[in-house]
Structures are given as structure tokens and as C-alpha cells.
């Protein structure tokens, strides 16, 4: 709470007039509510001491905090102080300055105010006014809004399990709000983009969403408080999101809300386009004709519309689906006439029009919204984007709300969600609305049909999709002569798409794979491919990328000759972008009898030779690969649900190594499940995997099965050690070697370790180096060493022991001659901590481990794999 006397913000605040401070409050109001959530009780305490808030008001605020309603508490505080007048507001801004360094969102706002200088309300559009439209334009606007409202007021969803092929919902009834943040996280996606984000979700959500990541509502996307650019021209906004996360539905909701007068009153006209439609445009076109093709009612008024460009919003949905590349760093567009598009009547390529609108070369004062998958977001790096946003999907209670809206019977909704919630993998999938849709379609029948047994409810993604396909075949399979033949052809097209990273197919693709568009009349293909009769073209897509991957895997599994299995799996090794990872998980999952069971009625028994080939592939891969390849194998083993395979592979390999991979809690769940299939594991290497306490919590119940357990550099902390102690206390504990070095451990966990190891009968080698133990922990460490009778070597290097503590630990060597206590302290009292000695770690580790004790148990090759020699 100490003020920063050198803060330029403090200086500015003393110069601001009361009216300016009030304007800042209005401008940053929504963001300030988020920014002070984590510190609202501290702000309230400060203002109470300053007699701005009464004791009763402070109690009301803190009571909301104690109930977990921090958002409501921060809103209440701001409303109370705003109503108390200028001096109270000034005191509150002073509190903000004092607390800024502990609240990242608040610090960000204050830095923005610093940049605004002595005139903080400059360029603030708290209430933008529009010029009056002529009456005939008002008529066009009302007609335009009415048309957009009709186009966007309903959602069409495939039903699969009921007689209706498509069920239509009112958008307002079905739409569930998504969590959107006002930034785009910087991460290179080297694996499948959908599940990469899904696994990533649990890792950062609790840590960053409330503390650092600012939420932004759809109606705030063009609010200059979130803008990163200072310009008198219009704003260009980019919204990122993985497939199925709800980008297109969000655009539909934005257009519907504007048409019904709920948002964006500053825009007189909204023109929305899909890049998928724009792909069909051949040759050159101008903005006038582009609008006329989609909105013919504007034929006679566009000249007047151009006169007020600040009242125009252009929306382009699905940049990742655009066939042409738009290079925003290409300077030729700004100097060579054939690439320039500065007039709505100018004839040019579609890509030139989109470029010119986003870069404010064409109708400079207009605003643009573009959506994209993360994989295509790099195309916009050099673009003049004012606001970056990312859709995170459903967080917390939003998942449950989706199922409540999907099922009319709330008893069924509760039962389905309960099943999903109890399965960590399915629950993690639910951040994505498309996954929720698939889960609801596939799981619903198990809780509504009397002849279904809940013992067979799908537990893996492969099983889930098997029942999804089963539901389609059950409803439409008899409408075609040979569903297997059609499915195999469709699967071949799907596999070609996976290989070529292609998700949109034309009629030519269907014909090439001997699929006739007329077959859609049967209803069978209608459930596996979505037909989009857009304005400009006829295209087909799978309802979701993972459905395409599953159908591809199913077809390959059913027809693959045993000799072709190695070739099939070598596809993934030939590329580095992870395009085959989900496909391979499905292939492994189809080895599960429960995945085969619902489909064999229509597709016949699954070939045993393929199953054998997959098993051999998993064995070979686990025996010869480490790191990310092993992570893929984890998913494959879990999908297979084959206990014998897990025992034969995980129990067979010398080391199950993931060193250096950033494992999320989701990965740890899978690892735990696979280890759970085994009686024991020779070695689990998790060095520098950032699993932290959250990941260890998922693994805690199976760690006792590992003979060698390496957890170096995972920031487990003392709370993580408490979880590990349960494994050490387990009567069946097999842990012989345990590495907890470089984990931020402090004195408070020494007692827990001593207690856990007092009954342990397996531990031989224990590494606690590079932590923060001091002399205070020496009694507990002495007790640990004395009571753990099997212990022969303990490393305590580079901790914070001093003087007498060092002597007490070294004296233990005389009590147990065969015990090695390796202790090296900091060379000077002035050292800043164990981190100063990181550069010595590898050299000394090699020296210390090359002993007869280690060499007797581990071959030089094994030590080499561990990275010690």
C-alpha cells in the first residue's frame, strides 16, 4: 500500500479537475470493476480508514468478498464512492495508485492514463453522437435491420437422435454467453489447435483470468477504452478463437443485437460477410458490387452511405477459411496502383478490399470486425488492429448453463452434466460449445432411453464419437443400401482433408470420392456433412473438425491392411504441425471393444489385424521415443482403454520421459489413468514440466507405483509436497529414487517429509538440492535421515544452511557409515539464493551421480538417457 512518490500518475492526479476524474470513472468504469476485484477488500479498508466509507459499507463489501462475489463487491465499492462526490473519488484514485503494483489490470489502466498526459479525457468517446440521417436513409436502415433480424434470430442445430433432421431454436433462448478476453495470448500451436487450448484452459484459468486477463463484452469491442491505437480513423477489431468455440455464432448475435437496437448505436449500417462466401468470387470486384451481391436493397443509396463512413461497420467472419493470403506487411499495396483500393468504386481483388478496409485506406473512418482461428492470426500481425480479443469459450457455470438450455427436461440436463462433470476429460472438453453440442447429442439417449444401460456411458472421446455415429446410422442407415460403403468413401475424403489441412469441400471433392450430392436426400450424409447453400457457392463441411478426424480414422481402421499400418502411422512423423495427432488418438481408441460395440451392427466386426498393428505401433513408439511423442502415446493408451496394452507398454519401457514438456493438469489426468492400468512403472521422468501443485494433485494417487520418480523443477512448493507424502506413506510404495530438487521447497514441508518417510520401506536415494531449506528445518531433516532405514543417499546441495546446521547434518555420516549426505552450502553469507548456482548444477550433478551406488543399479546407457552423463 506504500505510495510511489515518483509516479507520474500521482502527479497527474493532483492536477486533474474533478470533472476530469469523473470522466475517467465513466470511461474506465467496466474495466475498473474487473481491475480491483482481487484487491477490493484492501481498497475498501483504505477508504474506511480515510473515513470515505462507513464501517457498515465496508462490512457490506467484505461480506460479498467472503461469499466469493468479488465482481459484485467491486461494483458496489465504485458505486458507493462515485455517489459521495469529488473528494471521495480523488481519495479512491489515490488508493488505486498505491495498490497498482499488486493488481496487474489496475496497473495497466494507470499506465494508459499516464500516456494520456495532462488531458486525460482527450479522444474519449464516452458518448458518441451521430449525424442525422435523411428520412429515406432511415427507411433503408429500418428495412436493413428487419432483414438482418430475420436472418439471425434463429439457430439451426442438427438433432441426430430424434425424427427432425434439424431443430430450430430462437437465438435468444439458446445463446449462452462466452468468456472473451481483451487480448490474444501469445502461443505457438504445434499440436492440434483445439485440444491444445482445451488442455491449456485449466492451467491458466484460475491464475490469470481474474488477476490479469481482462474480460470484454461483445458490445465493448469498439469501445476505445480497450483500443491500442490513437487514431481519428475507425477501429479494426480482431477476434480469435479455436474451431467450434463460437466465433460465427457470436457474430450472428452481434448482428442480431445491432438490428434490434441493443448495441452499437454509433453504427448506422452493418454489413456482414463470410470469407467462405467470398472465396467463390472470381476476378475483380468493387466494394459497391460486393455489398449489392449480399444486400441488394442498397442499390440506389450507396453514394449517400459512403458520405458517413464513421457510421459503417464491416464484419468479415473466418479469415482462416479465406483462399487468398492477405499480406499486411506488403508495402506494394500502398504504392502500386494495381494493389491500391481507396475508392468504393475501385475494381480490385477481394483481398485488396479487405486489406484496405482494415488498414483504413478505404473509407478510413469506418470500423471493421474480423474473426479468425489462432492458426491464421499471424496474417494480422502487421495490420492496424485497434482491439485484439480472444474467445475462451465456457468457463465455470457457463458449461452447466449450456446443458440446461439444450435439454428441455432439466432432469436429463442434470444427469448428463453430472456425468460430464465426473469425467475430467469430458469436463475439460466443455470449454468449447461444439464439444458441448456433441456431448449433449451423444450422451442424451443414455439418460432418456429405458433400454440403454448407464454402465456403458462413453468414457473416452472415441467412445463418445462412436455413439455419435451410431445415432446417425440408427436413424438414417436404413435409408441407403450400404452404409459401410458410403461411410468408407466419406472417410477417405475426410482423411485427404486431414492430410492436406482441408476442412471445406466442394461438389468436386464429393464426386472425386464417388459420393453423389444427391445422396443428401437420404438424410445420412446430411448428418455427417453440413451443406452450405451460400449466396455465392455450394460447399460442405463436417460439423466439427474432430468429427472429420474421427470419420477419417474409422475408415482407415476398417480398411487398412496389416502391412499398411506402419505407413499410416509414419504420416505423423513426416510433419511437425500435429495435424495427425487427434486422428491417431481415434485410431488407437477404435481398438476398444466399447468403441466397436455400437458400430459393428452397421459396419460389421472391426478387423483384428488392425488392432494388432496398432498395439505393436504403440509398443514400438513408447520404446523408442520420449517427450512429445510419449505425450501422444498417453492419449492413445487412454483412448484404447486396454489395460493389458498399458501394462505391456508402460511397464515394458525403461523410462516414461516427459522432461521439458509443459504438462497441464489435463495431461496429468491422462498420465494418471494410464499408470493406473499398471502394477508398477520403472521410471517416470517429469523434470521441468511445470506441473505445479495442480498437476501433482492429478497424479498423487498413482505415484507410489513408480520405482524412480524425477520431479525436479516443477515449482511444487510445500503444498505439493503434502500431496506427495501420501504416496510415500502408501504401504505398497515402490519409490526407490526421488528427485525434488529445484522446487521452491521451504522449512515448513520438512516435518511432512520426515513423517512420511518414517514408515517408508523403499526410498534409497533422495534429492532435495536447490531449495530454500534453512537451519530451522535441520531437526526435521535429521529425523528423516535417521528414521528412513532404507535411505542410502540424500542430496541437500545449494540450500540455505549455515554454520551449526551444516555441522549437524554432516555429523549423521558418522552414525550411518553407508549413508551419503551430500551438502554444499552457499559460499558466502551474502549469496542471494540457490538460483545463483544454477550454472553449476549439471557439472556437479554428473560428478555426484557417478558413484558405485548409482552404477550398480543403472547402466551407462540408462544414465545417458537420464541426462546425467
mmCIF file with all atom_site columns, C-alpha atoms in Angstrom, residues 248-354:
data_model
loop_
_atom_site.group_PDB
_atom_site.id
_atom_site.type_symbol
_atom_site.label_atom_id
_atom_site.label_alt_id
_atom_site.label_comp_id
_atom_site.label_asym_id
_atom_site.label_entity_id
_atom_site.label_seq_id
_atom_site.pdbx_PDB_ins_code
_atom_site.Cartn_x
_atom_site.Cartn_y
_atom_site.Cartn_z
_atom_site.occupancy
_atom_site.B_iso_or_equiv
_atom_site.pdbx_formal_charge
_atom_site.auth_seq_id
_atom_site.auth_comp_id
_atom_site.auth_asym_id
_atom_site.auth_atom_id
_atom_site.pdbx_PDB_model_num
ATOM 1   C CA . UNK A 1 248 ? -19.678 -17.383 -36.080 1.00 0.00 ? 248 UNK A CA 1
ATOM 2   C CA . UNK A 1 249 ? -22.488 -17.640 -33.529 1.00 0.00 ? 249 UNK A CA 1
ATOM 3   C CA . UNK A 1 250 ? -21.037 -14.633 -31.704 1.00 0.00 ? 250 UNK A CA 1
ATOM 4   C CA . UNK A 1 251 ? -21.067 -12.676 -34.982 1.00 0.00 ? 251 UNK A CA 1
ATOM 5   C CA . UNK A 1 252 ? -24.687 -13.730 -35.502 1.00 0.00 ? 252 UNK A CA 1
ATOM 6   C CA . UNK A 1 253 ? -25.533 -12.475 -32.004 1.00 0.00 ? 253 UNK A CA 1
ATOM 7   C CA . UNK A 1 254 ? -23.740 -9.155  -32.620 1.00 0.00 ? 254 UNK A CA 1
ATOM 8   C CA . UNK A 1 255 ? -25.641 -8.583  -35.864 1.00 0.00 ? 255 UNK A CA 1
ATOM 9   C CA . UNK A 1 256 ? -28.946 -9.545  -34.233 1.00 0.00 ? 256 UNK A CA 1
ATOM 10  C CA . UNK A 1 257 ? -28.335 -7.266  -31.232 1.00 0.00 ? 257 UNK A CA 1
ATOM 11  C CA . UNK A 1 258 ? -27.473 -4.343  -33.523 1.00 0.00 ? 258 UNK A CA 1
ATOM 12  C CA . UNK A 1 259 ? -30.558 -4.982  -35.680 1.00 0.00 ? 259 UNK A CA 1
ATOM 13  C CA . UNK A 1 260 ? -32.787 -4.988  -32.581 1.00 0.00 ? 260 UNK A CA 1
ATOM 14  C CA . UNK A 1 261 ? -31.201 -1.820  -31.186 1.00 0.00 ? 261 UNK A CA 1
ATOM 15  C CA . UNK A 1 262 ? -29.417 -3.382  -28.226 1.00 0.00 ? 262 UNK A CA 1
ATOM 16  C CA . UNK A 1 263 ? -25.809 -2.471  -29.081 1.00 0.00 ? 263 UNK A CA 1
ATOM 17  C CA . UNK A 1 264 ? -23.644 -0.207  -31.221 1.00 0.00 ? 264 UNK A CA 1
ATOM 18  C CA . UNK A 1 265 ? -25.938 2.813   -31.700 1.00 0.00 ? 265 UNK A CA 1
ATOM 19  C CA . UNK A 1 266 ? -22.936 4.592   -33.244 1.00 0.00 ? 266 UNK A CA 1
ATOM 20  C CA . UNK A 1 267 ? -23.238 2.430   -36.373 1.00 0.00 ? 267 UNK A CA 1
ATOM 21  C CA . UNK A 1 268 ? -25.904 3.319   -38.908 1.00 0.00 ? 268 UNK A CA 1
ATOM 22  C CA . UNK A 1 269 ? -25.303 0.264   -41.105 1.00 0.00 ? 269 UNK A CA 1
ATOM 23  C CA . UNK A 1 270 ? -23.714 -3.146  -40.540 1.00 0.00 ? 270 UNK A CA 1
ATOM 24  C CA . UNK A 1 271 ? -22.541 -5.301  -43.463 1.00 0.00 ? 271 UNK A CA 1
ATOM 25  C CA . UNK A 1 272 ? -21.572 -8.866  -42.570 1.00 0.00 ? 272 UNK A CA 1
ATOM 26  C CA . UNK A 1 273 ? -19.665 -11.290 -44.841 1.00 0.00 ? 273 UNK A CA 1
ATOM 27  C CA . UNK A 1 274 ? -18.227 -14.797 -44.523 1.00 0.00 ? 274 UNK A CA 1
ATOM 28  C CA . UNK A 1 275 ? -14.828 -15.429 -46.067 1.00 0.00 ? 275 UNK A CA 1
ATOM 29  C CA . UNK A 1 276 ? -16.205 -18.806 -47.119 1.00 0.00 ? 276 UNK A CA 1
ATOM 30  C CA . UNK A 1 277 ? -18.658 -16.970 -49.414 1.00 0.00 ? 277 UNK A CA 1
ATOM 31  C CA . UNK A 1 278 ? -16.012 -14.551 -50.664 1.00 0.00 ? 278 UNK A CA 1
ATOM 32  C CA . UNK A 1 279 ? -13.904 -17.491 -51.888 1.00 0.00 ? 279 UNK A CA 1
ATOM 33  C CA . UNK A 1 280 ? -16.386 -18.041 -54.731 1.00 0.00 ? 280 UNK A CA 1
ATOM 34  C CA . UNK A 1 281 ? -15.842 -14.586 -56.237 1.00 0.00 ? 281 UNK A CA 1
ATOM 35  C CA . UNK A 1 282 ? -13.795 -14.866 -59.424 1.00 0.00 ? 282 UNK A CA 1
ATOM 36  C CA . UNK A 1 283 ? -11.717 -11.997 -60.694 1.00 0.00 ? 283 UNK A CA 1
ATOM 37  C CA . UNK A 1 284 ? -12.037 -8.371  -59.668 1.00 0.00 ? 284 UNK A CA 1
ATOM 38  C CA . UNK A 1 285 ? -14.918 -6.673  -57.897 1.00 0.00 ? 285 UNK A CA 1
ATOM 39  C CA . UNK A 1 286 ? -15.536 -3.374  -56.121 1.00 0.00 ? 286 UNK A CA 1
ATOM 40  C CA . UNK A 1 287 ? -16.991 -2.652  -52.708 1.00 0.00 ? 287 UNK A CA 1
ATOM 41  C CA . UNK A 1 288 ? -20.234 -1.405  -54.256 1.00 0.00 ? 288 UNK A CA 1
ATOM 42  C CA . UNK A 1 289 ? -20.896 -4.709  -56.038 1.00 0.00 ? 289 UNK A CA 1
ATOM 43  C CA . UNK A 1 290 ? -19.723 -6.740  -53.064 1.00 0.00 ? 290 UNK A CA 1
ATOM 44  C CA . UNK A 1 291 ? -22.408 -5.089  -50.944 1.00 0.00 ? 291 UNK A CA 1
ATOM 45  C CA . UNK A 1 292 ? -25.003 -5.298  -53.692 1.00 0.00 ? 292 UNK A CA 1
ATOM 46  C CA . UNK A 1 293 ? -24.455 -9.063  -54.086 1.00 0.00 ? 293 UNK A CA 1
ATOM 47  C CA . UNK A 1 294 ? -25.355 -9.573  -50.446 1.00 0.00 ? 294 UNK A CA 1
ATOM 48  C CA . UNK A 1 295 ? -27.626 -6.601  -49.723 1.00 0.00 ? 295 UNK A CA 1
ATOM 49  C CA . UNK A 1 296 ? -29.449 -5.615  -52.973 1.00 0.00 ? 296 UNK A CA 1
ATOM 50  C CA . UNK A 1 297 ? -31.727 -3.090  -51.221 1.00 0.00 ? 297 UNK A CA 1
ATOM 51  C CA . UNK A 1 298 ? -28.843 -0.600  -51.182 1.00 0.00 ? 298 UNK A CA 1
ATOM 52  C CA . UNK A 1 299 ? -28.683 -0.217  -54.964 1.00 0.00 ? 299 UNK A CA 1
ATOM 53  C CA . UNK A 1 300 ? -29.729 3.437   -55.100 1.00 0.00 ? 300 UNK A CA 1
ATOM 54  C CA . UNK A 1 301 ? -28.376 4.780   -51.806 1.00 0.00 ? 301 UNK A CA 1
ATOM 55  C CA . UNK A 1 302 ? -24.745 3.673   -51.531 1.00 0.00 ? 302 UNK A CA 1
ATOM 56  C CA . UNK A 1 303 ? -23.448 7.064   -52.702 1.00 0.00 ? 303 UNK A CA 1
ATOM 57  C CA . UNK A 1 304 ? -25.053 8.645   -49.626 1.00 0.00 ? 304 UNK A CA 1
ATOM 58  C CA . UNK A 1 305 ? -23.950 5.809   -47.347 1.00 0.00 ? 305 UNK A CA 1
ATOM 59  C CA . UNK A 1 306 ? -20.299 6.451   -48.237 1.00 0.00 ? 306 UNK A CA 1
ATOM 60  C CA . UNK A 1 307 ? -20.663 10.060  -47.043 1.00 0.00 ? 307 UNK A CA 1
ATOM 61  C CA . UNK A 1 308 ? -20.844 8.958   -43.415 1.00 0.00 ? 308 UNK A CA 1
ATOM 62  C CA . UNK A 1 309 ? -18.200 6.190   -43.146 1.00 0.00 ? 309 UNK A CA 1
ATOM 63  C CA . UNK A 1 310 ? -17.867 6.533   -39.353 1.00 0.00 ? 310 UNK A CA 1
ATOM 64  C CA . UNK A 1 311 ? -21.360 5.067   -39.145 1.00 0.00 ? 311 UNK A CA 1
ATOM 65  C CA . UNK A 1 312 ? -20.387 1.860   -41.006 1.00 0.00 ? 312 UNK A CA 1
ATOM 66  C CA . UNK A 1 313 ? -19.336 -1.482  -39.554 1.00 0.00 ? 313 UNK A CA 1
ATOM 67  C CA . UNK A 1 314 ? -17.984 -4.230  -41.833 1.00 0.00 ? 314 UNK A CA 1
ATOM 68  C CA . UNK A 1 315 ? -17.761 -7.771  -40.430 1.00 0.00 ? 315 UNK A CA 1
ATOM 69  C CA . UNK A 1 316 ? -15.608 -10.485 -42.037 1.00 0.00 ? 316 UNK A CA 1
ATOM 70  C CA . UNK A 1 317 ? -16.001 -13.906 -40.438 1.00 0.00 ? 317 UNK A CA 1
ATOM 71  C CA . UNK A 1 318 ? -13.473 -16.742 -40.796 1.00 0.00 ? 318 UNK A CA 1
ATOM 72  C CA . UNK A 1 319 ? -10.167 -15.326 -42.076 1.00 0.00 ? 319 UNK A CA 1
ATOM 73  C CA . UNK A 1 320 ? -8.649  -18.816 -41.756 1.00 0.00 ? 320 UNK A CA 1
ATOM 74  C CA . UNK A 1 321 ? -11.058 -20.048 -44.479 1.00 0.00 ? 321 UNK A CA 1
ATOM 75  C CA . UNK A 1 322 ? -10.068 -17.363 -46.999 1.00 0.00 ? 322 UNK A CA 1
ATOM 76  C CA . UNK A 1 323 ? -8.427  -18.878 -50.076 1.00 0.00 ? 323 UNK A CA 1
ATOM 77  C CA . UNK A 1 324 ? -6.263  -15.791 -50.746 1.00 0.00 ? 324 UNK A CA 1
ATOM 78  C CA . UNK A 1 325 ? -3.474  -14.632 -48.488 1.00 0.00 ? 325 UNK A CA 1
ATOM 79  C CA . UNK A 1 326 ? -3.540  -11.037 -47.255 1.00 0.00 ? 326 UNK A CA 1
ATOM 80  C CA . UNK A 1 327 ? -0.047  -9.775  -46.517 1.00 0.00 ? 327 UNK A CA 1
ATOM 81  C CA . UNK A 1 328 ? -0.366  -6.685  -44.324 1.00 0.00 ? 328 UNK A CA 1
ATOM 82  C CA . UNK A 1 329 ? 3.387   -6.139  -44.418 1.00 0.00 ? 329 UNK A CA 1
ATOM 83  C CA . UNK A 1 330 ? 3.411   -5.892  -48.237 1.00 0.00 ? 330 UNK A CA 1
ATOM 84  C CA . UNK A 1 331 ? 4.270   -2.260  -48.935 1.00 0.00 ? 331 UNK A CA 1
ATOM 85  C CA . UNK A 1 332 ? 3.358   -2.659  -52.647 1.00 0.00 ? 332 UNK A CA 1
ATOM 86  C CA . UNK A 1 333 ? -0.297  -2.272  -51.667 1.00 0.00 ? 333 UNK A CA 1
ATOM 87  C CA . UNK A 1 334 ? 0.432   1.310   -50.626 1.00 0.00 ? 334 UNK A CA 1
ATOM 88  C CA . UNK A 1 335 ? 2.395   2.416   -53.693 1.00 0.00 ? 335 UNK A CA 1
ATOM 89  C CA . UNK A 1 336 ? 1.476   0.290   -56.728 1.00 0.00 ? 336 UNK A CA 1
ATOM 90  C CA . UNK A 1 337 ? -1.866  1.172   -58.393 1.00 0.00 ? 337 UNK A CA 1
ATOM 91  C CA . UNK A 1 338 ? -2.895  -2.403  -59.186 1.00 0.00 ? 338 UNK A CA 1
ATOM 92  C CA . UNK A 1 339 ? -2.947  -3.233  -55.470 1.00 0.00 ? 339 UNK A CA 1
ATOM 93  C CA . UNK A 1 340 ? -4.436  0.025   -54.161 1.00 0.00 ? 340 UNK A CA 1
ATOM 94  C CA . UNK A 1 341 ? -8.107  0.291   -53.288 1.00 0.00 ? 341 UNK A CA 1
ATOM 95  C CA . UNK A 1 342 ? -9.059  3.707   -51.959 1.00 0.00 ? 342 UNK A CA 1
ATOM 96  C CA . UNK A 1 343 ? -12.494 4.145   -53.529 1.00 0.00 ? 343 UNK A CA 1
ATOM 97  C CA . UNK A 1 344 ? -15.682 2.048   -53.147 1.00 0.00 ? 344 UNK A CA 1
ATOM 98  C CA . UNK A 1 345 ? -15.997 2.074   -56.947 1.00 0.00 ? 345 UNK A CA 1
ATOM 99  C CA . UNK A 1 346 ? -12.436 0.816   -57.495 1.00 0.00 ? 346 UNK A CA 1
ATOM 100 C CA . UNK A 1 347 ? -12.207 -2.631  -59.137 1.00 0.00 ? 347 UNK A CA 1
ATOM 101 C CA . UNK A 1 348 ? -9.716  -4.940  -57.423 1.00 0.00 ? 348 UNK A CA 1
ATOM 102 C CA . UNK A 1 349 ? -9.306  -8.341  -55.770 1.00 0.00 ? 349 UNK A CA 1
ATOM 103 C CA . UNK A 1 350 ? -11.414 -9.198  -52.720 1.00 0.00 ? 350 UNK A CA 1
ATOM 104 C CA . UNK A 1 351 ? -8.217  -9.426  -50.684 1.00 0.00 ? 351 UNK A CA 1
ATOM 105 C CA . UNK A 1 352 ? -7.385  -5.814  -51.645 1.00 0.00 ? 352 UNK A CA 1
ATOM 106 C CA . UNK A 1 353 ? -10.799 -4.620  -50.436 1.00 0.00 ? 353 UNK A CA 1
ATOM 107 C CA . UNK A 1 354 ? -10.453 -6.403  -47.095 1.00 0.00 ? 354 UNK A CA 1
#
